[in-house]
Amino acid sequence: MASIGSGEINLNKKKMALMGVSSLILVAMVVAVTVGVSNKAAIGNKGATTQQIQTSTKAITQICQPTDYKEACVSSISGAADKNTTEPKQLIQVAFKVAIDKVKQAFSESIVLKEAAKDPRTKEALENCGELMNYSIDDLESSLKQLGTFELSKVDDLIDDLRTWLSASMTYQETCADGFEGTKGEASKKMKAVLKGAYELTSNVLAIMTEISSVLTSFNLPFFHRRLLSFNDPMTQDFPMWVSGERRVLLQASFNSIKPNVTVAKDGSGQFKTINEAVASIPKKKNETYVIYIKEGVYEEYVEIEKSMWNVVMIGDGPTKTIVTGSKNYADGTPTFKTATVAVVGEGFMAKDMGFRNTAGPHKHQAVALRVQSDRSIFYKCQMDGYQDTLYAHAHRQFYQSCTISGTVDFIFGNSAVVFQNCKMVVRRPMDGQKNIVTAQGRKDRHEPTAIILQNCTITGEAAYFPVRAKLPSYLGRPWKAYSRTFILQSQIDEVIHPDGWLPWNGDFALNTCFYAEFDNRGKGASMERRVKWRGIKTITEAHAQRFTAQNFIQGDKWIKLSGVPYTPGLLPVGSLAH
């Protein structure tokens, strides 16, 4: 294992110092140009003097200090802010607004290019971009709205939400760009050029919010760390402010005691015979929980819980009894994003005893059974079956308890902040010549609060796979994007996993920047002796591992704990599960 030594730390410090000096020089050049242009303009733009403009420019430089795209940060805020503005909250709000404007430009571009596109795949990619840009704008605008309701010194009360939403906004932009793989024509180049600017500005806002305490310190302003839910305040101790009165009743109740709003039954014994009929009855943008009970049966439908459908609960008769199935796939011309049998977008979604399948088969390549974008979504005793790309844990915070996920290539993938507890990951027999990979995490920006985390799970194989495991090896994961993060904690790893543990994506891409860690695992496949020696393979302590548990990483006490679903907030006693 590659642990970080003092020599490497010193080298990194030197590199970071040089990078920091270079960044400051670049920013100084931008500031000089900005001030020069401002001085040549009419003195007193909106009543601003030369001194005020210089003071404002200095404030903008301070705001942009934590960002990776400093030149874009300084120039975009300077061009949009009042020239005498030095108030940090106003400048941060301007940073949000210029990012939103850039994403809206990308949305408009996707519509224009779609009309001109002749290649079918390009046209579909652009159509998906339109949808994804809407999601991206919505998360940015939600963040800006929430920011406006708080004093900046107390914004730590909602910093986890802001970082989650900003990361999701970036993920949607990246998904749009990914959709042009294999397309023809100039549309891809034009769209990616617009997306580059939008991504950089959104990344800058995320960096500012991630380092908000240091930003405020640079302005000599106070910053109050948020109170924990255990703080002695009866209003915060029981439920966070997003939980409505009716939702509290549901969250305190067991699944068995919930009365459904509607029932779906293929035999006609419910209000509806199809799931989509029931979904059409869901009220839009309501805080009240809407429960759909789906009786035993195989439902051949493509279902989407739209962005405007909040707090939907689906309950089946069992993961192998109530099954939603489809077979859309990339090989037959459907973009990966649209292959999902079931797609969940609306926030606060919960499912229990449901099965989700994509039966396209390994030869059809990407074929998603379940795509999840729902923030604070919970899946309990569910099963997702497919081959390549079975579960698309796309964005936001997600929790899976006692679920089974089966597949072959990258069968759990995406850029959400997701924790799996007590779940079973089942490797299936792939096509000849293929390798199986359990996870492919898609974190592209180093500030994103995202990762795939498996805790007390079992990684095993189906019966048909065991005889061919030496010829068709399986791996824990591979880095889909530059800052890919995956943690395998306190889990059973069977001998289906190759001793190398992890597989490169393409050459040496992301091998130094990913973050892959295994901690307190057990089983024949858990030995660390022959693991790959990339720089991105880390040895972590118990304290570090605790940071990536459900309580700390996805703020589980605020929403999972209240759901009635079994939930382990932190690590189990270290070594307690070893055989």
Coordinates of C-alpha atoms in Angstrom, one line a residue:
M1 CA 0.0 0.0 0.0
A2 CA 1.2 3.5 -0.8
S3 CA 1.1 5.5 2.5
I4 CA 2.2 9.1 2.5
G5 CA 5.6 9.7 3.9
S6 CA 7.2 12.9 5.1
G7 CA 9.4 13.2 2.0
E8 CA 6.4 13.1 -0.2
I9 CA 4.6 15.7 2.0
N10 CA 7.5 18.1 1.8
L11 CA 7.7 17.6 -2.0
N12 CA 4.0 18.2 -2.3
K13 CA 4.3 21.4 -0.1
K14 CA 7.0 22.7 -2.4
K15 CA 4.9 22.0 -5.5
M16 CA 1.8 23.6 -3.9
A17 CA 3.9 26.6 -2.9
L18 CA 5.1 27.1 -6.5
M19 CA 1.5 26.5 -7.8
G20 CA 0.2 29.1 -5.3
V21 CA 2.8 31.7 -6.4
S22 CA 2.0 31.1 -10.0
S23 CA -1.7 31.4 -9.3
L24 CA -1.2 34.7 -7.4
I25 CA 0.9 36.1 -10.2
L26 CA -1.8 35.2 -12.7
V27 CA -4.5 36.7 -10.5
A28 CA -2.4 39.9 -10.1
M29 CA -2.1 40.2 -13.9
V30 CA -5.9 39.9 -14.2
V31 CA -6.4 42.4 -11.4
A32 CA -4.0 44.8 -13.0
V33 CA -5.9 44.6 -16.3
T34 CA -9.3 44.9 -14.5
V35 CA -8.1 48.0 -12.6
G36 CA -6.5 49.5 -15.7
V37 CA -9.7 49.1 -17.7
S38 CA -11.8 50.5 -14.8
N39 CA -9.5 53.5 -14.5
K40 CA -9.8 54.3 -18.2
A41 CA -13.6 54.1 -17.9
A42 CA -15.7 56.9 -16.5
I43 CA -14.4 57.5 -12.9
G44 CA -17.2 56.8 -10.5
N45 CA -19.0 53.9 -12.1
K46 CA -22.1 53.8 -10.0
G47 CA -20.5 56.4 -7.8
A48 CA -17.2 54.4 -7.4
T49 CA -13.9 56.2 -7.1
T50 CA -10.6 54.7 -8.2
Q51 CA -9.8 53.8 -4.6
Q52 CA -13.1 52.0 -4.3
I53 CA -12.6 50.1 -7.4
Q54 CA -9.2 48.9 -6.2
T55 CA -10.6 47.9 -2.9
S56 CA -13.4 46.0 -4.6
T57 CA -10.9 44.2 -6.8
K58 CA -8.9 43.3 -3.8
A59 CA -12.0 41.8 -2.2
I60 CA -12.8 39.8 -5.4
T61 CA -9.2 38.4 -5.3
Q62 CA -9.7 37.3 -1.7
I63 CA -13.1 35.6 -2.6
C64 CA -11.4 33.8 -5.5
Q65 CA -8.4 32.6 -3.5
P66 CA -9.6 29.0 -2.9
T67 CA -10.7 28.4 -6.5
D68 CA -8.9 26.3 -9.2
Y69 CA -9.9 28.7 -12.0
K70 CA -8.8 32.0 -10.5
E71 CA -8.6 34.0 -13.7
A72 CA -12.2 33.0 -14.6
C73 CA -13.3 33.7 -11.1
V74 CA -11.8 37.2 -10.9
S75 CA -12.8 38.3 -14.4
S76 CA -16.4 37.0 -14.2
I77 CA -17.1 38.6 -10.8
S78 CA -15.3 41.8 -11.8
G79 CA -17.4 42.1 -14.9
A80 CA -20.7 41.6 -13.1
A81 CA -20.3 43.2 -9.7
D82 CA -20.8 46.8 -8.8
K83 CA -17.4 48.5 -8.9
N84 CA -17.6 49.6 -5.3
T85 CA -18.8 46.3 -3.9
T86 CA -16.6 44.8 -1.1
E87 CA -19.2 42.9 0.9
P88 CA -18.3 39.2 0.7
K89 CA -21.9 37.9 0.6
Q90 CA -22.7 40.1 -2.4
L91 CA -19.6 39.0 -4.2
I92 CA -20.4 35.4 -3.6
Q93 CA -23.9 35.9 -4.8
V94 CA -22.5 37.4 -8.0
A95 CA -20.3 34.3 -8.4
F96 CA -23.4 32.2 -8.2
K97 CA -25.3 34.4 -10.7
V98 CA -22.5 34.4 -13.3
A99 CA -22.3 30.6 -13.1
I100 CA -26.1 30.3 -13.5
D101 CA -25.9 32.6 -16.6
K102 CA -23.2 30.5 -18.1
V103 CA -25.2 27.3 -17.6
K104 CA -28.3 29.0 -19.1
Q105 CA -26.1 29.8 -22.1
A106 CA -25.2 26.1 -22.4
F107 CA -28.9 25.2 -22.2
S108 CA -29.7 27.7 -25.0
E109 CA -26.8 26.4 -27.1
S110 CA -28.1 22.8 -26.7
I111 CA -31.5 23.8 -28.2
V112 CA -29.9 25.7 -31.1
L113 CA -27.4 22.8 -31.9
K114 CA -30.1 20.2 -31.6
E115 CA -32.1 21.8 -34.4
A116 CA -29.1 21.7 -36.7
A117 CA -27.8 18.2 -35.7
K118 CA -28.2 15.4 -38.3
D119 CA -26.5 12.6 -36.5
P120 CA -29.1 10.7 -34.4
R121 CA -26.8 10.1 -31.4
T122 CA -25.7 13.8 -31.5
K123 CA -29.4 14.9 -31.5
E124 CA -30.2 12.7 -28.5
A125 CA -27.1 13.9 -26.7
L126 CA -28.2 17.5 -27.1
E127 CA -31.7 16.6 -26.1
N128 CA -30.3 15.1 -22.9
C129 CA -28.2 18.1 -22.4
G130 CA -31.2 20.3 -22.3
E131 CA -32.7 18.2 -19.5
L132 CA -29.4 18.0 -17.6
M133 CA -28.8 21.8 -17.9
N134 CA -32.3 22.4 -16.4
Y135 CA -31.3 20.1 -13.4
S136 CA -28.0 22.0 -13.1
I137 CA -29.7 25.4 -13.1
D138 CA -32.2 24.3 -10.6
D139 CA -29.5 23.1 -8.1
L140 CA -27.6 26.4 -8.6
E141 CA -30.7 28.5 -8.1
S142 CA -31.7 26.5 -5.0
S143 CA -28.3 27.1 -3.6
L144 CA -28.4 30.8 -4.3
K145 CA -31.8 31.1 -2.8
Q146 CA -30.8 29.3 0.4
L147 CA -27.6 31.4 0.7
G148 CA -29.8 34.5 0.6
T149 CA -31.7 33.5 3.7
F150 CA -28.7 33.1 5.9
E151 CA -26.2 35.5 7.4
L152 CA -22.9 34.6 5.8
S153 CA -21.2 34.0 9.1
K154 CA -23.8 31.3 9.9
V155 CA -23.9 29.7 6.5
D156 CA -22.2 26.6 8.0
D157 CA -25.8 25.6 9.1
L158 CA -26.5 24.7 5.4
I159 CA -23.0 24.2 4.0
D160 CA -23.5 20.4 3.4
D161 CA -26.7 21.1 1.4
L162 CA -25.0 23.8 -0.7
R163 CA -21.9 21.7 -1.4
T164 CA -24.2 18.7 -2.4
W165 CA -26.3 20.8 -4.7
L166 CA -23.3 22.5 -6.3
S167 CA -21.6 19.2 -6.9
A168 CA -24.8 17.8 -8.5
S169 CA -24.9 20.8 -10.7
M170 CA -21.4 20.0 -11.9
T171 CA -22.2 16.4 -12.3
Y172 CA -25.1 17.2 -14.7
Q173 CA -22.8 19.4 -16.8
E174 CA -20.3 16.5 -17.0
T175 CA -23.0 14.0 -17.9
C176 CA -24.0 16.3 -20.7
A177 CA -20.4 16.3 -22.0
D178 CA -20.1 12.5 -21.6
G179 CA -23.2 12.1 -23.8
F180 CA -21.2 13.1 -26.9
E181 CA -19.0 10.1 -26.8
G182 CA -19.2 8.4 -30.2
T183 CA -21.1 11.2 -31.9
K184 CA -20.2 12.9 -35.2
G185 CA -20.0 16.6 -36.3
E186 CA -19.1 19.9 -34.8
A187 CA -21.9 20.0 -32.2
S188 CA -19.8 18.1 -29.6
K189 CA -16.9 20.6 -29.9
K190 CA -19.2 23.6 -29.6
M191 CA -21.2 22.2 -26.7
K192 CA -18.1 21.2 -24.8
A193 CA -16.6 24.7 -25.2
V194 CA -19.7 26.3 -23.6
L195 CA -19.7 23.6 -20.9
K196 CA -16.1 24.2 -20.0
G197 CA -16.9 27.8 -19.0
A198 CA -20.0 26.8 -17.1
Y199 CA -18.1 24.0 -15.3
E200 CA -15.2 26.3 -14.3
L201 CA -17.5 28.9 -12.8
T202 CA -19.6 26.3 -10.9
S203 CA -16.4 24.7 -9.6
N204 CA -15.3 28.2 -8.4
V205 CA -18.5 28.6 -6.4
L206 CA -18.1 25.1 -4.9
A207 CA -14.5 25.9 -3.9
I208 CA -15.5 29.2 -2.3
M209 CA -18.3 27.5 -0.3
T210 CA -16.0 24.6 0.7
E211 CA -13.4 27.1 2.1
I212 CA -16.0 29.6 3.4
S213 CA -14.4 29.8 6.8
S214 CA -11.0 30.8 5.4
V215 CA -12.6 33.2 3.0
L216 CA -14.4 35.0 5.8
T217 CA -11.3 35.0 7.9
S218 CA -9.5 36.8 5.1
F219 CA -12.1 39.6 5.5
N220 CA -11.7 39.5 9.3
L221 CA -15.3 38.3 9.7
P222 CA -16.5 35.8 12.3
F223 CA -17.6 32.3 11.2
F224 CA -19.8 30.2 13.5
H225 CA -19.6 26.4 13.1
R226 CA -23.0 24.7 12.9
R227 CA -24.6 23.1 15.9
L228 CA -24.8 19.3 15.8
L229 CA -28.3 17.7 16.0
S230 CA -27.5 16.6 19.5
F231 CA -27.1 20.3 20.6
N232 CA -29.5 21.1 23.4
D233 CA -32.2 22.6 21.2
P234 CA -35.6 20.8 21.1
M235 CA -36.3 22.1 17.6
T236 CA -33.1 20.7 16.0
Q237 CA -32.8 17.7 18.2
D238 CA -35.7 15.8 16.7
F239 CA -36.1 16.9 13.1
P240 CA -34.2 19.1 10.7
M241 CA -36.1 22.1 9.3
W242 CA -36.8 20.4 5.9
V243 CA -39.0 17.7 7.4
S244 CA -42.7 18.6 7.2
G245 CA -45.3 17.8 9.8
E246 CA -46.8 14.9 7.8
R247 CA -43.4 13.6 6.8
R248 CA -42.4 13.4 10.5
V249 CA -45.4 11.1 11.1
L250 CA -44.2 8.8 8.3
L251 CA -40.6 8.9 9.4
Q252 CA -41.6 7.9 12.9
A253 CA -43.7 5.0 11.6
S254 CA -42.6 1.6 10.5
F255 CA -43.1 0.7 6.8
N256 CA -45.7 -1.9 7.7
S257 CA -47.9 0.7 9.4
I258 CA -47.9 3.1 6.5
K259 CA -51.3 3.5 4.7
P260 CA -50.7 3.9 0.9
N261 CA -52.2 6.7 -1.0
V262 CA -52.7 4.4 -4.0
T263 CA -52.3 0.7 -4.8
V264 CA -51.0 -0.8 -8.0
A265 CA -52.0 -4.4 -8.9
K266 CA -51.8 -6.2 -12.2
D267 CA -55.0 -8.2 -11.4
G268 CA -57.1 -5.0 -11.0
S269 CA -57.4 -5.2 -7.2
G270 CA -55.9 -1.7 -6.7
Q271 CA -56.7 1.7 -8.1
F272 CA -54.2 1.2 -11.0
K273 CA -52.9 -1.7 -13.0
T274 CA -49.6 0.1 -14.0
I275 CA -47.0 1.9 -12.0
N276 CA -47.0 4.8 -14.5
E277 CA -50.7 5.4 -13.9
A278 CA -50.0 5.7 -10.2
V279 CA -47.0 8.0 -10.8
A280 CA -49.3 10.3 -12.9
S281 CA -51.4 10.8 -9.8
I282 CA -48.5 12.1 -7.7
P283 CA -49.1 15.8 -6.7
K284 CA -46.3 18.1 -7.8
K285 CA -44.0 20.0 -5.4
K286 CA -45.8 19.0 -2.2
N287 CA -44.1 18.4 1.1
E288 CA -46.6 15.7 2.0
T289 CA -45.5 12.1 1.6
Y290 CA -47.1 10.1 -1.2
V291 CA -47.1 6.3 -0.7
I292 CA -47.5 3.9 -3.7
Y293 CA -48.0 0.2 -2.8
I294 CA -47.2 -2.0 -5.7
K295 CA -48.4 -5.6 -5.4
E296 CA -46.5 -8.7 -6.5
G297 CA -45.9 -8.9 -10.3
V298 CA -43.5 -8.2 -13.1
Y299 CA -44.1 -4.7 -14.5
E300 CA -42.7 -4.1 -17.9
E301 CA -42.5 -0.3 -17.7
Y302 CA -40.1 2.6 -17.9
V303 CA -40.8 4.8 -14.8
E304 CA -39.6 8.2 -13.9
I305 CA -40.1 10.0 -10.6
E306 CA -39.8 13.6 -11.9
K307 CA -38.0 16.5 -10.3
S308 CA -41.3 18.0 -9.1
M309 CA -42.4 14.8 -7.4
W310 CA -41.2 15.1 -3.8
N311 CA -41.3 12.6 -0.9
V312 CA -42.5 9.6 -2.9
V313 CA -42.5 6.2 -1.2
M314 CA -42.7 3.0 -3.2
I315 CA -43.4 -0.3 -1.3
G316 CA -43.5 -3.7 -3.0
D317 CA -44.1 -7.2 -1.8
G318 CA -40.5 -8.2 -2.0
P319 CA -37.4 -7.6 -4.2
T320 CA -38.0 -10.8 -6.1
K321 CA -41.8 -10.4 -6.1
T322 CA -42.5 -6.8 -7.2
I323 CA -40.2 -6.2 -10.2
V324 CA -39.9 -3.4 -12.7
T325 CA -38.1 -4.5 -15.8
G326 CA -36.8 -3.1 -19.1
S327 CA -34.1 -3.7 -21.6
K328 CA -33.0 -0.3 -23.1
N329 CA -29.3 -0.2 -23.8
Y330 CA -26.5 1.8 -25.4
A331 CA -25.8 -0.8 -28.2
D332 CA -29.2 -0.3 -29.7
G333 CA -28.8 3.5 -29.8
T334 CA -30.1 4.8 -26.4
P335 CA -27.7 7.1 -24.5
T336 CA -26.6 5.5 -21.2
F337 CA -28.4 8.3 -19.2
K338 CA -31.7 7.2 -20.8
T339 CA -31.4 3.4 -20.6
A340 CA -32.7 3.3 -17.0
T341 CA -35.7 1.1 -16.3
V342 CA -36.5 3.3 -13.3
A343 CA -35.2 6.9 -12.9
V344 CA -35.7 8.8 -9.6
V345 CA -35.1 12.5 -9.6
G346 CA -37.5 14.1 -7.1
E347 CA -36.0 14.6 -3.6
G348 CA -36.8 12.5 -0.5
F349 CA -37.6 9.3 -2.4
M350 CA -37.9 6.0 -0.5
A351 CA -38.3 2.4 -1.7
K352 CA -38.7 -0.9 0.2
D353 CA -39.1 -4.4 -1.1
M354 CA -38.8 -3.5 -4.8
G355 CA -36.8 -5.1 -7.6
F356 CA -35.4 -3.1 -10.6
R357 CA -34.0 -4.9 -13.6
N358 CA -32.4 -4.3 -17.0
T359 CA -32.4 -7.5 -19.0
A360 CA -30.5 -6.3 -22.0
G361 CA -27.5 -8.6 -21.3
P362 CA -23.7 -8.1 -21.3
H363 CA -23.5 -7.9 -25.1
K364 CA -25.6 -4.7 -25.1
H365 CA -23.0 -2.9 -23.0
Q366 CA -24.4 0.1 -20.9
A367 CA -27.9 -0.8 -19.7
V368 CA -29.1 0.8 -16.4
A369 CA -31.7 -0.8 -14.2
L370 CA -32.0 2.1 -11.7
R371 CA -30.8 5.7 -12.0
V372 CA -31.0 7.9 -8.9
Q373 CA -30.6 11.6 -8.6
S374 CA -32.9 12.1 -5.6
D375 CA -31.4 14.0 -2.7
R376 CA -31.7 12.2 0.6
S377 CA -33.1 9.0 -1.1
I378 CA -33.3 5.7 0.7
F379 CA -33.5 2.1 -0.7
Y380 CA -34.3 -0.7 1.8
K381 CA -34.4 -4.4 1.0
C382 CA -34.4 -3.7 -2.8
Q383 CA -32.6 -5.5 -5.6
M384 CA -31.0 -4.1 -8.7
D385 CA -30.1 -6.6 -11.4
G386 CA -28.3 -6.0 -14.7
Y387 CA -24.9 -6.4 -16.3
Q388 CA -23.0 -3.2 -17.3
D389 CA -23.9 -0.1 -15.4
T390 CA -26.7 -1.7 -13.3
L391 CA -27.0 1.1 -10.7
Y392 CA -26.4 4.7 -11.7
A393 CA -26.0 6.5 -8.4
H394 CA -25.9 9.7 -10.3
A395 CA -26.0 12.7 -7.9
H396 CA -26.9 14.0 -4.4
R397 CA -27.0 12.0 -1.1
Q398 CA -28.2 8.4 -1.2
F399 CA -28.4 5.5 1.3
Y400 CA -28.9 1.8 0.5
Q401 CA -29.6 -0.7 3.3
S402 CA -29.8 -4.5 3.0
C403 CA -30.0 -4.3 -0.8
T404 CA -28.6 -6.6 -3.5
I405 CA -26.9 -5.2 -6.7
S406 CA -25.7 -7.6 -9.4
G407 CA -23.8 -6.9 -12.6
T408 CA -20.5 -7.1 -14.6
V409 CA -18.8 -3.9 -15.8
D410 CA -18.9 -0.8 -13.6
F411 CA -22.2 -2.0 -12.1
I412 CA -22.3 0.7 -9.4
F413 CA -21.3 4.0 -10.9
G414 CA -21.9 7.7 -10.7
N415 CA -21.0 10.8 -8.7
S416 CA -23.3 10.8 -5.7
A417 CA -22.4 10.8 -2.1
V418 CA -23.6 7.3 -1.5
V419 CA -23.4 4.8 1.4
F420 CA -24.2 1.1 1.1
Q421 CA -24.7 -0.7 4.4
N422 CA -25.2 -4.5 4.8
C423 CA -25.7 -4.8 1.0
K424 CA -24.6 -7.7 -1.3
M425 CA -22.7 -6.9 -4.5
V426 CA -22.9 -9.9 -6.8
V427 CA -20.5 -10.3 -9.7
R428 CA -22.1 -12.1 -12.7
R429 CA -20.5 -13.9 -15.6
P430 CA -19.4 -11.4 -18.2
M431 CA -18.8 -11.8 -21.9
D432 CA -15.6 -13.7 -22.8
G433 CA -12.6 -11.3 -22.7
Q434 CA -14.3 -8.9 -20.3
K435 CA -13.3 -7.9 -16.8
N436 CA -15.8 -7.2 -14.0
I437 CA -15.6 -4.0 -12.0
V438 CA -17.8 -3.4 -9.0
T439 CA -17.5 0.4 -8.9
A440 CA -16.7 3.3 -11.1
Q441 CA -16.9 6.5 -9.2
G442 CA -17.1 9.8 -11.2
R443 CA -15.7 12.6 -9.0
K444 CA -14.0 15.1 -11.4
D445 CA -13.4 18.1 -9.1
R446 CA -11.3 17.9 -5.9
H447 CA -13.8 19.9 -4.0
E448 CA -16.8 17.7 -4.6
P449 CA -18.2 16.0 -1.4
T450 CA -18.8 12.7 -3.3
A451 CA -17.7 9.1 -3.0
I452 CA -18.9 5.5 -3.2
I453 CA -18.8 3.9 0.3
L454 CA -19.4 0.2 1.1
Q455 CA -19.8 -0.6 4.8
N456 CA -20.3 -4.1 6.2
C457 CA -21.2 -5.3 2.7
T458 CA -20.5 -8.6 1.0
I459 CA -18.8 -8.7 -2.4
T460 CA -19.3 -12.1 -4.0
G461 CA -20.2 -13.9 -7.2
E462 CA -23.1 -15.8 -8.7
A463 CA -22.7 -19.5 -9.1
A464 CA -22.1 -19.3 -12.9
Y465 CA -19.1 -16.9 -12.3
F466 CA -17.0 -18.9 -9.9
P467 CA -15.7 -21.5 -12.4
V468 CA -14.4 -18.7 -14.7
R469 CA -13.2 -16.2 -12.2
A470 CA -9.5 -16.8 -13.0
K471 CA -10.0 -16.3 -16.7
L472 CA -12.5 -13.4 -16.3
P473 CA -11.2 -11.5 -13.2
S474 CA -13.1 -9.0 -11.1
Y475 CA -12.0 -5.8 -9.4
L476 CA -13.3 -3.5 -6.6
G477 CA -13.3 -0.5 -8.9
R478 CA -11.6 1.8 -11.4
P479 CA -11.2 5.6 -11.6
W480 CA -13.9 6.9 -14.1
K481 CA -12.9 10.5 -13.4
A482 CA -9.8 12.3 -12.1
Y483 CA -10.6 12.5 -8.4
S484 CA -12.6 9.2 -8.1
R485 CA -13.1 8.2 -4.5
T486 CA -14.2 4.7 -3.2
F487 CA -14.0 3.3 0.3
I488 CA -14.5 -0.4 1.2
L489 CA -15.1 -0.5 5.0
Q490 CA -15.6 -3.5 7.3
S491 CA -16.8 -5.7 4.4
Q492 CA -16.6 -9.3 3.4
I493 CA -14.6 -9.6 0.2
D494 CA -14.8 -13.1 -1.3
E495 CA -12.2 -14.7 -3.6
V496 CA -13.9 -13.4 -6.7
I497 CA -11.8 -10.2 -6.4
H498 CA -8.4 -10.3 -8.1
P499 CA -5.5 -9.8 -5.7
D500 CA -4.6 -6.5 -7.4
G501 CA -7.9 -5.2 -6.1
W502 CA -8.2 -2.2 -8.4
L503 CA -8.1 -1.7 -12.2
P504 CA -6.8 1.2 -14.2
W505 CA -9.3 3.0 -16.4
N506 CA -7.0 3.9 -19.3
G507 CA -3.2 3.9 -19.0
D508 CA -2.1 5.9 -16.0
F509 CA -5.2 8.2 -16.0
A510 CA -6.1 9.2 -12.4
L511 CA -3.8 6.7 -10.7
N512 CA -2.2 9.5 -8.8
T513 CA -5.3 11.6 -8.1
C514 CA -7.9 9.0 -7.2
F515 CA -8.5 8.0 -3.5
Y516 CA -9.2 4.3 -2.9
A517 CA -9.1 2.9 0.6
E518 CA -9.9 -0.4 2.2
F519 CA -10.3 -0.6 6.0
D520 CA -11.0 -3.5 8.4
N521 CA -12.2 -5.9 5.7
R522 CA -12.4 -9.7 5.8
G523 CA -12.6 -12.7 3.5
K524 CA -10.3 -14.4 1.0
G525 CA -10.3 -11.4 -1.3
A526 CA -9.5 -8.9 1.4
S527 CA -5.7 -9.5 1.6
M528 CA -3.7 -6.3 1.0
E529 CA -0.4 -8.0 0.2
R530 CA -0.7 -7.9 -3.6
R531 CA -2.8 -4.7 -4.1
V532 CA -1.7 -2.3 -6.8
K533 CA 0.8 0.3 -5.7
W534 CA -0.7 3.4 -7.2
R535 CA -0.2 6.7 -5.4
G536 CA -4.0 6.9 -5.2
I537 CA -4.3 3.7 -3.1
K538 CA -4.3 4.9 0.5
T539 CA -3.8 3.4 3.9
I540 CA -6.3 5.1 6.3
T541 CA -6.7 5.2 10.1
E542 CA -9.8 4.4 12.0
A543 CA -10.3 8.2 12.6
H544 CA -10.1 8.8 8.8
A545 CA -12.5 6.0 8.1
Q546 CA -15.0 7.5 10.5
R547 CA -15.2 10.6 8.3
F548 CA -16.7 8.4 5.5
T549 CA -19.5 6.8 7.5
A550 CA -23.2 7.6 6.9
Q551 CA -23.4 9.9 9.9
N552 CA -20.5 12.1 8.9
F553 CA -20.4 11.9 5.2
I554 CA -24.0 12.2 4.2
Q555 CA -25.3 13.7 7.5
G556 CA -27.4 10.5 8.1
D557 CA -28.6 11.5 11.6
K558 CA -30.6 14.3 10.0
W559 CA -32.7 12.1 7.7
I560 CA -31.8 8.3 7.6
K561 CA -32.1 7.9 11.4
L562 CA -35.6 9.3 11.3
S563 CA -36.9 7.0 8.5
G564 CA -37.3 3.8 10.5
V565 CA -34.8 2.1 8.3
P566 CA -32.0 0.2 10.1
Y567 CA -29.0 2.5 10.2
T568 CA -25.4 2.4 11.6
P569 CA -24.2 5.9 12.0
G570 CA -20.5 5.2 12.4
L571 CA -18.0 2.3 12.2
L572 CA -18.7 -1.0 13.9
P573 CA -16.1 -1.9 16.6
V574 CA -12.9 -2.5 14.6
G575 CA -12.0 -6.1 14.2
S576 CA -15.4 -7.3 15.5
L577 CA -16.4 -8.9 12.2
A578 CA -13.2 -10.8 11.5
H579 CA -13.5 -14.5 11.2

